[in-house]
mmCIF file of C-alpha atoms in Angstrom:
data_model
loop_
_atom_site.group_PDB
_atom_site.id
_atom_site.type_symbol
_atom_site.label_atom_id
_atom_site.label_comp_id
_atom_site.label_asym_id
_atom_site.label_seq_id
_atom_site.Cartn_x
_atom_site.Cartn_y
_atom_site.Cartn_z
ATOM 1 C CA MET D 133 -18.632 58.943 3.240
ATOM 2 C CA MET D 134 -21.772 57.139 2.091
ATOM 3 C CA SER D 135 -21.726 53.414 1.491
ATOM 4 C CA ASP D 136 -23.362 51.728 -1.494
ATOM 5 C CA ARG D 137 -24.199 48.811 0.794
ATOM 6 C CA PRO D 138 -27.903 48.549 1.704
ATOM 7 C CA VAL D 139 -28.848 49.271 5.302
ATOM 8 C CA PHE D 140 -30.865 46.539 6.988
ATOM 9 C CA GLN D 141 -32.959 46.826 10.125
ATOM 10 C CA GLU D 142 -34.420 44.064 12.261
ATOM 11 C CA GLY D 143 -37.614 42.825 10.621
ATOM 12 C CA ASP D 144 -36.707 43.805 7.043
ATOM 13 C CA GLU D 145 -37.775 41.268 4.437
ATOM 14 C CA VAL D 146 -34.678 40.088 2.587
ATOM 15 C CA VAL D 147 -33.639 37.596 -0.048
ATOM 16 C CA LEU D 148 -30.321 35.918 -0.726
ATOM 17 C CA ALA D 149 -29.310 37.641 -3.948
ATOM 18 C CA GLU D 150 -26.048 35.689 -4.259
ATOM 19 C CA GLY D 151 -24.501 32.459 -3.063
ATOM 20 C CA THR D 152 -25.466 28.802 -3.010
ATOM 21 C CA TYR D 153 -28.989 29.404 -1.711
ATOM 22 C CA GLN D 154 -29.754 32.324 -4.049
ATOM 23 C CA GLY D 155 -33.447 33.255 -3.991
ATOM 24 C CA THR D 156 -34.039 32.135 -0.386
ATOM 25 C CA PRO D 157 -36.368 34.627 1.332
ATOM 26 C CA GLY D 158 -36.096 35.558 4.995
ATOM 27 C CA THR D 159 -36.314 38.236 7.649
ATOM 28 C CA PHE D 160 -33.256 40.186 8.771
ATOM 29 C CA LEU D 161 -32.433 39.617 12.446
ATOM 30 C CA ARG D 162 -29.071 41.190 13.233
ATOM 31 C CA LEU D 163 -25.455 41.659 12.262
ATOM 32 C CA ARG D 164 -22.991 39.131 13.669
ATOM 33 C CA ASN D 165 -19.916 40.142 15.719
ATOM 34 C CA ASP D 166 -18.147 40.120 12.359
ATOM 35 C CA ALA D 167 -20.232 42.896 10.757
ATOM 36 C CA THR D 168 -19.759 41.392 7.287
ATOM 37 C CA TRP D 169 -22.134 38.577 8.313
ATOM 38 C CA ALA D 170 -25.802 38.675 9.295
ATOM 39 C CA ASP D 171 -28.407 36.350 10.782
ATOM 40 C CA ILE D 172 -31.723 35.920 9.006
ATOM 41 C CA THR D 173 -34.789 33.899 9.902
ATOM 42 C CA GLU D 174 -35.714 31.755 6.919
ATOM 43 C CA ARG D 175 -39.336 30.869 6.084
ATOM 44 C CA ASP D 176 -39.085 27.487 7.844
ATOM 45 C CA GLY D 177 -38.177 29.303 11.086
ATOM 46 C CA SER D 178 -34.494 28.373 11.044
ATOM 47 C CA VAL D 179 -31.930 31.081 11.795
ATOM 48 C CA ARG D 180 -28.945 31.036 9.476
ATOM 49 C CA SER D 181 -25.902 33.249 8.968
ATOM 50 C CA HIS D 182 -24.965 34.586 5.557
ATOM 51 C CA PRO D 183 -22.502 37.162 4.250
ATOM 52 C CA LEU D 184 -24.127 40.593 4.394
ATOM 53 C CA ALA D 185 -23.014 41.214 0.815
ATOM 54 C CA TRP D 186 -25.315 38.393 -0.341
ATOM 55 C CA LEU D 187 -28.484 40.003 1.066
ATOM 56 C CA ALA D 188 -30.892 42.288 -0.754
ATOM 57 C CA HIS D 189 -34.176 43.835 0.303
ATOM 58 C CA THR D 190 -37.194 41.933 -0.988
ATOM 59 C CA VAL D 191 -39.010 43.822 -3.710
ATOM 60 C CA THR D 192 -42.736 43.806 -3.102
ATOM 61 C CA THR D 193 -44.880 44.133 -6.175
ATOM 62 C CA ILE D 194 -48.484 45.197 -6.177
ATOM 63 C CA PRO D 195 -50.509 43.586 -8.952
ATOM 64 C CA ALA D 196 -52.124 45.982 -11.384
ATOM 65 C CA LEU D 197 -55.891 46.213 -11.320
ATOM 66 C CA GLY D 198 -57.517 44.892 -14.466
ATOM 67 C CA ASN D 199 -60.571 46.367 -16.176
#
């Protein structure tokens, strides 16, 4: 059975899509022993744990070239 939950790998750029610190960018490190939680490295270098359900992959946009 396939899960609708995104799959994260170490080094993936993520953002907190839900929760108190919504919008906080970071880098996925690992799942915790409780696999519903994950560690991310935030931009200031701190490692914090958040519910996995709150994470989303960062969408990278490429600016359009103007004429």
